[in-house]
C-alpha atoms as an extended CHARMM CRD file, in Angstrom:
* protein
*
       174  EXT
         1         1  MET       CA            -26.4550000000       39.5960000000      -16.2010000000  PROA      1               0.0000000000
         2         2  SER       CA            -24.8950000000       36.1400000000      -16.0750000000  PROA      2               0.0000000000
         3         3  ASP       CA            -22.8350000000       34.6890000000      -13.2940000000  PROA      3               0.0000000000
         4         4  SER       CA            -19.4650000000       33.8770000000      -14.8050000000  PROA      4               0.0000000000
         5         5  SER       CA            -17.8070000000       32.9650000000      -11.5170000000  PROA      5               0.0000000000
         6         6  ALA       CA            -18.5550000000       29.2620000000      -11.9730000000  PROA      6               0.0000000000
         7         7  SER       CA            -17.3090000000       29.2360000000      -15.5550000000  PROA      7               0.0000000000
         8         8  SER       CA            -14.1390000000       31.1010000000      -14.6380000000  PROA      8               0.0000000000
         9         9  ARG       CA            -13.0190000000       28.2420000000      -12.4280000000  PROA      9               0.0000000000
        10        10  PRO       CA            -11.3930000000       25.6570000000      -14.6230000000  PROA      10              0.0000000000
        11        11  LEU       CA            -11.2530000000       21.9520000000      -14.2380000000  PROA      11              0.0000000000
        12        12  GLU       CA             -8.4480000000       20.9830000000      -11.8950000000  PROA      12              0.0000000000
        13        13  GLN       CA             -6.4570000000       17.9410000000      -12.9760000000  PROA      13              0.0000000000
        14        14  GLN       CA             -3.8430000000       16.1330000000      -10.9720000000  PROA      14              0.0000000000
        15        15  VAL       CA             -1.7220000000       13.6600000000      -12.9360000000  PROA      15              0.0000000000
        16        16  PHE       CA              0.0100000000       11.0280000000      -10.8230000000  PROA      16              0.0000000000
        17        17  ASP       CA              1.9410000000        7.7850000000      -11.0430000000  PROA      17              0.0000000000
        18        18  GLU       CA              1.6880000000        6.9490000000       -7.3410000000  PROA      18              0.0000000000
        19        19  TRP       CA             -1.4870000000        6.5790000000       -5.3070000000  PROA      19              0.0000000000
        20        20  PRO       CA             -2.3300000000        9.7360000000       -3.3590000000  PROA      20              0.0000000000
        21        21  ALA       CA             -2.3920000000        9.1600000000        0.4040000000  PROA      21              0.0000000000
        22        22  THR       CA             -6.2030000000        9.2340000000        0.6570000000  PROA      22              0.0000000000
        23        23  VAL       CA             -6.5820000000        6.6340000000       -2.0930000000  PROA      23              0.0000000000
        24        24  ARG       CA             -3.8510000000        4.4400000000       -0.6550000000  PROA      24              0.0000000000
        25        25  ALA       CA             -5.6590000000        4.5230000000        2.7090000000  PROA      25              0.0000000000
        26        26  LEU       CA             -8.8870000000        3.5010000000        0.9550000000  PROA      26              0.0000000000
        27        27  PHE       CA             -7.1480000000        0.5130000000       -0.6960000000  PROA      27              0.0000000000
        28        28  ASP       CA             -4.9550000000       -0.5080000000        2.2600000000  PROA      28              0.0000000000
        29        29  GLY       CA             -7.0180000000       -3.5890000000        3.1120000000  PROA      29              0.0000000000
        30        30  SER       CA             -7.9280000000       -2.4170000000        6.6060000000  PROA      30              0.0000000000
        31        31  SER       CA            -11.2400000000       -1.4710000000        8.2490000000  PROA      31              0.0000000000
        32        32  LEU       CA            -13.3160000000       -2.9890000000        5.4430000000  PROA      32              0.0000000000
        33        33  ALA       CA            -16.5760000000       -2.6980000000        7.4020000000  PROA      33              0.0000000000
        34        34  GLN       CA            -16.1300000000        1.0900000000        7.6520000000  PROA      34              0.0000000000
        35        35  LYS       CA            -15.4340000000        1.3210000000        3.8960000000  PROA      35              0.0000000000
        36        36  THR       CA            -18.4920000000       -0.6860000000        2.8600000000  PROA      36              0.0000000000
        37        37  GLY       CA            -20.4300000000        1.0880000000        0.1620000000  PROA      37              0.0000000000
        38        38  PHE       CA            -17.4350000000        2.2860000000       -1.8400000000  PROA      38              0.0000000000
        39        39  THR       CA            -17.5550000000        1.1220000000       -5.4500000000  PROA      39              0.0000000000
        40        40  ALA       CA            -15.0130000000        1.4270000000       -8.2530000000  PROA      40              0.0000000000
        41        41  SER       CA            -15.6860000000        0.6630000000      -11.9190000000  PROA      41              0.0000000000
        42        42  LEU       CA            -13.1250000000       -1.5140000000      -13.6450000000  PROA      42              0.0000000000
        43        43  LEU       CA            -13.4000000000       -0.9900000000      -17.4130000000  PROA      43              0.0000000000
        44        44  SER       CA            -11.7930000000       -3.2740000000      -19.9730000000  PROA      44              0.0000000000
        45        45  ILE       CA            -12.0930000000       -3.9210000000      -23.7100000000  PROA      45              0.0000000000
        46        46  ASP       CA            -12.7810000000       -7.4620000000      -24.8970000000  PROA      46              0.0000000000
        47        47  ALA       CA            -11.6330000000       -9.1590000000      -28.1090000000  PROA      47              0.0000000000
        48        48  ASN       CA            -14.7070000000       -7.7980000000      -29.9460000000  PROA      48              0.0000000000
        49        49  GLY       CA            -13.9220000000       -4.2270000000      -28.9040000000  PROA      49              0.0000000000
        50        50  ASP       CA            -16.8030000000       -4.0990000000      -26.4260000000  PROA      50              0.0000000000
        51        51  VAL       CA            -16.3510000000       -2.3000000000      -23.1110000000  PROA      51              0.0000000000
        52        52  ARG       CA            -16.7710000000       -4.5560000000      -20.0790000000  PROA      52              0.0000000000
        53        53  THR       CA            -17.3900000000       -3.1880000000      -16.6170000000  PROA      53              0.0000000000
        54        54  SER       CA            -16.9670000000       -4.8620000000      -13.2560000000  PROA      54              0.0000000000
        55        55  LEU       CA            -18.0030000000       -3.0460000000      -10.1030000000  PROA      55              0.0000000000
        56        56  LEU       CA            -15.4930000000       -3.6420000000       -7.3190000000  PROA      56              0.0000000000
        57        57  SER       CA            -15.6130000000       -3.0010000000       -3.5880000000  PROA      57              0.0000000000
        58        58  VAL       CA            -12.7720000000       -2.4650000000       -1.1440000000  PROA      58              0.0000000000
        59        59  GLY       CA            -12.9640000000       -6.2140000000       -0.5220000000  PROA      59              0.0000000000
        60        60  GLU       CA            -11.6180000000       -6.8110000000       -4.0250000000  PROA      60              0.0000000000
        61        61  LEU       CA             -8.9290000000       -4.1090000000       -4.1330000000  PROA      61              0.0000000000
        62        62  TYR       CA             -5.6020000000       -3.8790000000       -2.3310000000  PROA      62              0.0000000000
        63        63  ALA       CA             -2.7050000000       -1.4820000000       -2.9010000000  PROA      63              0.0000000000
        64        64  PRO       CA              0.4400000000       -3.1190000000       -1.4790000000  PROA      64              0.0000000000
        65        65  ASP       CA              2.5340000000       -0.0620000000       -2.3310000000  PROA      65              0.0000000000
        66        66  SER       CA              2.2550000000        3.3640000000       -3.9450000000  PROA      66              0.0000000000
        67        67  ARG       CA              2.3120000000        2.1790000000       -7.5800000000  PROA      67              0.0000000000
        68        68  THR       CA              0.3750000000       -1.0930000000       -7.7140000000  PROA      68              0.0000000000
        69        69  LEU       CA             -3.1010000000       -2.4560000000       -7.1860000000  PROA      69              0.0000000000
        70        70  CYS       CA             -4.1020000000       -6.0750000000       -6.6410000000  PROA      70              0.0000000000
        71        71  ILE       CA             -7.6190000000       -7.0700000000       -7.6250000000  PROA      71              0.0000000000
        72        72  ALA       CA             -9.8260000000      -10.1200000000       -7.1620000000  PROA      72              0.0000000000
        73        73  LEU       CA            -12.3740000000      -10.9820000000       -9.8570000000  PROA      73              0.0000000000
        74        74  TRP       CA            -14.8160000000      -13.8040000000      -10.3630000000  PROA      74              0.0000000000
        75        75  PRO       CA            -13.4800000000      -15.9900000000      -13.2050000000  PROA      75              0.0000000000
        76        76  GLN       CA            -16.7960000000      -15.8830000000      -15.0760000000  PROA      76              0.0000000000
        77        77  ALA       CA            -16.7390000000      -12.0710000000      -15.2080000000  PROA      77              0.0000000000
        78        78  ARG       CA            -16.3240000000      -10.8140000000      -18.7660000000  PROA      78              0.0000000000
        79        79  ALA       CA            -13.8870000000       -8.1930000000      -17.4770000000  PROA      79              0.0000000000
        80        80  ALA       CA            -11.6770000000      -10.9420000000      -16.0370000000  PROA      80              0.0000000000
        81        81  ARG       CA            -11.4680000000      -12.6210000000      -19.4310000000  PROA      81              0.0000000000
        82        82  ALA       CA            -10.8470000000       -9.3080000000      -21.2250000000  PROA      82              0.0000000000
        83        83  ILE       CA             -8.0490000000       -8.2860000000      -18.8470000000  PROA      83              0.0000000000
        84        84  THR       CA             -6.4700000000      -11.7250000000      -19.1230000000  PROA      84              0.0000000000
        85        85  GLN       CA             -6.3910000000      -11.2470000000      -22.9160000000  PROA      85              0.0000000000
        86        86  THR       CA             -5.2010000000       -7.6170000000      -23.0680000000  PROA      86              0.0000000000
        87        87  GLY       CA             -3.4390000000       -7.0620000000      -19.7500000000  PROA      87              0.0000000000
        88        88  ARG       CA             -5.0490000000       -3.6220000000      -19.4880000000  PROA      88              0.0000000000
        89        89  ALA       CA             -7.9820000000       -1.9390000000      -17.7690000000  PROA      89              0.0000000000
        90        90  ALA       CA             -9.0460000000        1.4130000000      -16.3340000000  PROA      90              0.0000000000
        91        91  LEU       CA            -10.2710000000        1.9030000000      -12.7910000000  PROA      91              0.0000000000
        92        92  THR       CA            -12.6100000000        4.8330000000      -12.1230000000  PROA      92              0.0000000000
        93        93  PHE       CA            -13.9610000000        5.9770000000       -8.7600000000  PROA      93              0.0000000000
        94        94  VAL       CA            -14.7280000000        8.9650000000       -6.5730000000  PROA      94              0.0000000000
        95        95  CYS       CA            -12.5370000000        9.6970000000       -3.5600000000  PROA      95              0.0000000000
        96        96  ASP       CA            -11.8640000000       12.8310000000       -1.5480000000  PROA      96              0.0000000000
        97        97  ALA       CA            -14.2220000000       14.9580000000       -3.7090000000  PROA      97              0.0000000000
        98        98  ALA       CA            -12.4130000000       14.0830000000       -6.9520000000  PROA      98              0.0000000000
        99        99  PHE       CA            -13.0530000000       11.7540000000       -9.8930000000  PROA      99              0.0000000000
       100       100  TYR       CA            -10.1740000000        9.3210000000      -10.4910000000  PROA      100             0.0000000000
       101       101  GLN       CA             -9.3510000000        7.5030000000      -13.6980000000  PROA      101             0.0000000000
       102       102  VAL       CA             -6.3660000000        5.1620000000      -13.5440000000  PROA      102             0.0000000000
       103       103  GLN       CA             -5.0300000000        3.1860000000      -16.5020000000  PROA      103             0.0000000000
       104       104  LEU       CA             -3.4900000000       -0.0590000000      -15.2560000000  PROA      104             0.0000000000
       105       105  ARG       CA             -1.3860000000       -2.8260000000      -16.7960000000  PROA      105             0.0000000000
       106       106  PHE       CA             -2.1430000000       -6.2390000000      -15.2940000000  PROA      106             0.0000000000
       107       107  ALA       CA             -0.3590000000       -9.5500000000      -14.8570000000  PROA      107             0.0000000000
       108       108  PRO       CA             -1.5510000000      -12.6870000000      -13.0330000000  PROA      108             0.0000000000
       109       109  LEU       CA             -0.8970000000      -12.6650000000       -9.3090000000  PROA      109             0.0000000000
       110       110  ALA       CA              0.5770000000      -15.7780000000       -7.7460000000  PROA      110             0.0000000000
       111       111  SER       CA             -1.8060000000      -18.1030000000       -5.9560000000  PROA      111             0.0000000000
       112       112  VAL       CA             -1.5760000000      -18.7580000000       -2.2590000000  PROA      112             0.0000000000
       113       113  ALA       CA             -2.0560000000      -22.3820000000       -1.2620000000  PROA      113             0.0000000000
       114       114  SER       CA             -4.7110000000      -21.6330000000        1.3540000000  PROA      114             0.0000000000
       115       115  ASP       CA             -7.0620000000      -19.9300000000       -1.1320000000  PROA      115             0.0000000000
       116       116  ASP       CA             -9.9200000000      -22.0350000000       -2.4530000000  PROA      116             0.0000000000
       117       117  SER       CA            -12.2290000000      -19.1920000000       -3.5480000000  PROA      117             0.0000000000
       118       118  GLY       CA            -11.8350000000      -19.7740000000       -7.2710000000  PROA      118             0.0000000000
       119       119  LEU       CA            -11.2300000000      -16.0570000000       -7.7960000000  PROA      119             0.0000000000
       120       120  VAL       CA             -8.8390000000      -14.6620000000      -10.3930000000  PROA      120             0.0000000000
       121       121  TYR       CA             -6.1740000000      -12.4870000000       -8.7650000000  PROA      121             0.0000000000
       122       122  LEU       CA             -4.3320000000       -9.8500000000      -10.7830000000  PROA      122             0.0000000000
       123       123  LEU       CA             -1.5030000000       -7.4320000000      -10.0550000000  PROA      123             0.0000000000
       124       124  GLY       CA             -1.8430000000       -4.0510000000      -11.7290000000  PROA      124             0.0000000000
       125       125  SER       CA              0.7020000000       -1.2920000000      -12.1000000000  PROA      125             0.0000000000
       126       126  ILE       CA             -0.2470000000        2.3220000000      -12.7330000000  PROA      126             0.0000000000
       127       127  ASP       CA              0.3480000000        3.3130000000      -16.3440000000  PROA      127             0.0000000000
       128       128  THR       CA             -1.2500000000        6.7650000000      -16.3600000000  PROA      128             0.0000000000
       129       129  ALA       CA             -3.5910000000        8.3320000000      -13.8470000000  PROA      129             0.0000000000
       130       130  GLN       CA             -5.4020000000       11.5270000000      -13.0880000000  PROA      130             0.0000000000
       131       131  ALA       CA             -7.8070000000       13.0080000000      -10.5970000000  PROA      131             0.0000000000
       132       132  GLN       CA            -10.2500000000       15.7100000000      -11.6760000000  PROA      132             0.0000000000
       133       133  SER       CA            -12.2770000000       18.1930000000       -9.6870000000  PROA      133             0.0000000000
       134       134  VAL       CA            -13.8160000000       21.6270000000      -10.0240000000  PROA      134             0.0000000000
       135       135  ARG       CA            -13.9380000000       24.3130000000       -7.3610000000  PROA      135             0.0000000000
       136       136  TYR       CA            -17.6200000000       25.0850000000       -7.8710000000  PROA      136             0.0000000000
       137       137  ALA       CA            -18.8900000000       21.5350000000       -7.2190000000  PROA      137             0.0000000000
       138       138  ARG       CA            -17.8710000000       18.8640000000       -4.7320000000  PROA      138             0.0000000000
       139       139  LEU       CA            -18.2490000000       15.2030000000       -5.6520000000  PROA      139             0.0000000000
       140       140  THR       CA            -19.8090000000       13.4960000000       -2.6680000000  PROA      140             0.0000000000
       141       141  GLY       CA            -19.9050000000        9.9890000000       -4.0170000000  PROA      141             0.0000000000
       142       142  GLY       CA            -19.9120000000        7.7330000000       -7.0020000000  PROA      142             0.0000000000
       143       143  ILE       CA            -21.6480000000        4.4010000000       -7.2630000000  PROA      143             0.0000000000
       144       144  THR       CA            -22.3950000000        3.2330000000       -3.7270000000  PROA      144             0.0000000000
       145       145  PHE       CA            -24.1800000000        0.2870000000       -2.1450000000  PROA      145             0.0000000000
       146       146  GLU       CA            -25.4090000000       -1.1210000000        1.1410000000  PROA      146             0.0000000000
       147       147  LEU       CA            -24.8910000000       -4.7020000000        2.2160000000  PROA      147             0.0000000000
       148       148  GLU       CA            -28.1160000000       -6.5180000000        3.0000000000  PROA      148             0.0000000000
       149       149  GLY       CA            -29.0620000000       -9.8900000000        4.3960000000  PROA      149             0.0000000000
       150       150  GLU       CA            -25.7940000000      -11.8080000000        4.4490000000  PROA      150             0.0000000000
       151       151  GLY       CA            -23.6230000000       -8.7260000000        4.9840000000  PROA      151             0.0000000000
       152       152  ARG       CA            -21.4870000000      -10.3860000000        7.6580000000  PROA      152             0.0000000000
       153       153  ASP       CA            -20.7280000000      -13.2890000000        5.2980000000  PROA      153             0.0000000000
       154       154  VAL       CA            -19.7140000000      -10.8300000000        2.5790000000  PROA      154             0.0000000000
       155       155  LEU       CA            -17.3940000000       -8.9640000000        4.9760000000  PROA      155             0.0000000000
       156       156  ASP       CA            -15.8420000000      -12.2830000000        6.0430000000  PROA      156             0.0000000000
       157       157  ARG       CA            -15.2680000000      -13.1930000000        2.3810000000  PROA      157             0.0000000000
       158       158  TRP       CA            -13.7280000000       -9.7710000000        1.7130000000  PROA      158             0.0000000000
       159       159  GLU       CA            -11.3450000000      -10.2070000000        4.6510000000  PROA      159             0.0000000000
       160       160  LYS       CA            -10.1760000000      -13.5350000000        3.1840000000  PROA      160             0.0000000000
       161       161  GLN       CA             -9.8430000000      -12.0820000000       -0.3190000000  PROA      161             0.0000000000
       162       162  VAL       CA             -7.8020000000       -9.1080000000        0.8680000000  PROA      162             0.0000000000
       163       163  GLU       CA             -5.5950000000      -11.3800000000        3.0010000000  PROA      163             0.0000000000
       164       164  HSD       CA             -4.9560000000      -13.4790000000       -0.1050000000  PROA      164             0.0000000000
       165       165  LEU       CA             -4.1040000000      -10.3410000000       -2.0900000000  PROA      165             0.0000000000
       166       166  LYS       CA             -1.7100000000       -9.2280000000        0.6570000000  PROA      166             0.0000000000
       167       167  ARG       CA              0.0930000000      -12.6030000000        0.8070000000  PROA      167             0.0000000000
       168       168  ALA       CA              0.2730000000      -12.9170000000       -2.9860000000  PROA      168             0.0000000000
       169       169  ALA       CA              1.5410000000       -9.3440000000       -3.3690000000  PROA      169             0.0000000000
       170       170  ALA       CA              4.2010000000       -9.9720000000       -0.7000000000  PROA      170             0.0000000000
       171       171  ALA       CA              5.2810000000      -13.1720000000       -2.4980000000  PROA      171             0.0000000000
       172       172  THR       CA              5.8910000000      -11.2680000000       -5.7480000000  PROA      172             0.0000000000
       173       173  ARG       CA              8.3070000000       -8.9070000000       -3.9730000000  PROA      173             0.0000000000
       174       174  ARG       CA             10.6050000000      -11.6400000000       -2.6890000000  PROA      174             0.0000000000
């Protein structure tokens, strides 16, 4: 006799065009030290058709409102070059026991005079998005990490990066 209870519970999909409250709270730019360890995968396609992945922390992501996401990337990252060329990327991550995949359209984000990090800042808008989960299994995490050694320096850098994202995002709304 087989147990069909697990197979009788279908995949649950939530399609959205605005960040759910739990995701928005994750990307709100606050309490970065408590959110350390969270990782999102930013996937892009380069000019050769190759998939490029950048792993991003909460120190490189900021949602200024319910439909956009600002990101900070190192200029030498292949994903940064690919997104600059195509204007598109997908962000995947685990949050609140669900797997998220968000297709984003990107444009350059205005620089703020006080930033000397050399980072590339981009403003993304949600194109299509979905969250997936199943009732018989709970996602407890995705890719995670622990800061070591110079963790305080990294948190300080994240604070500056997110502040830049906040100021640049506010400047685009004026």
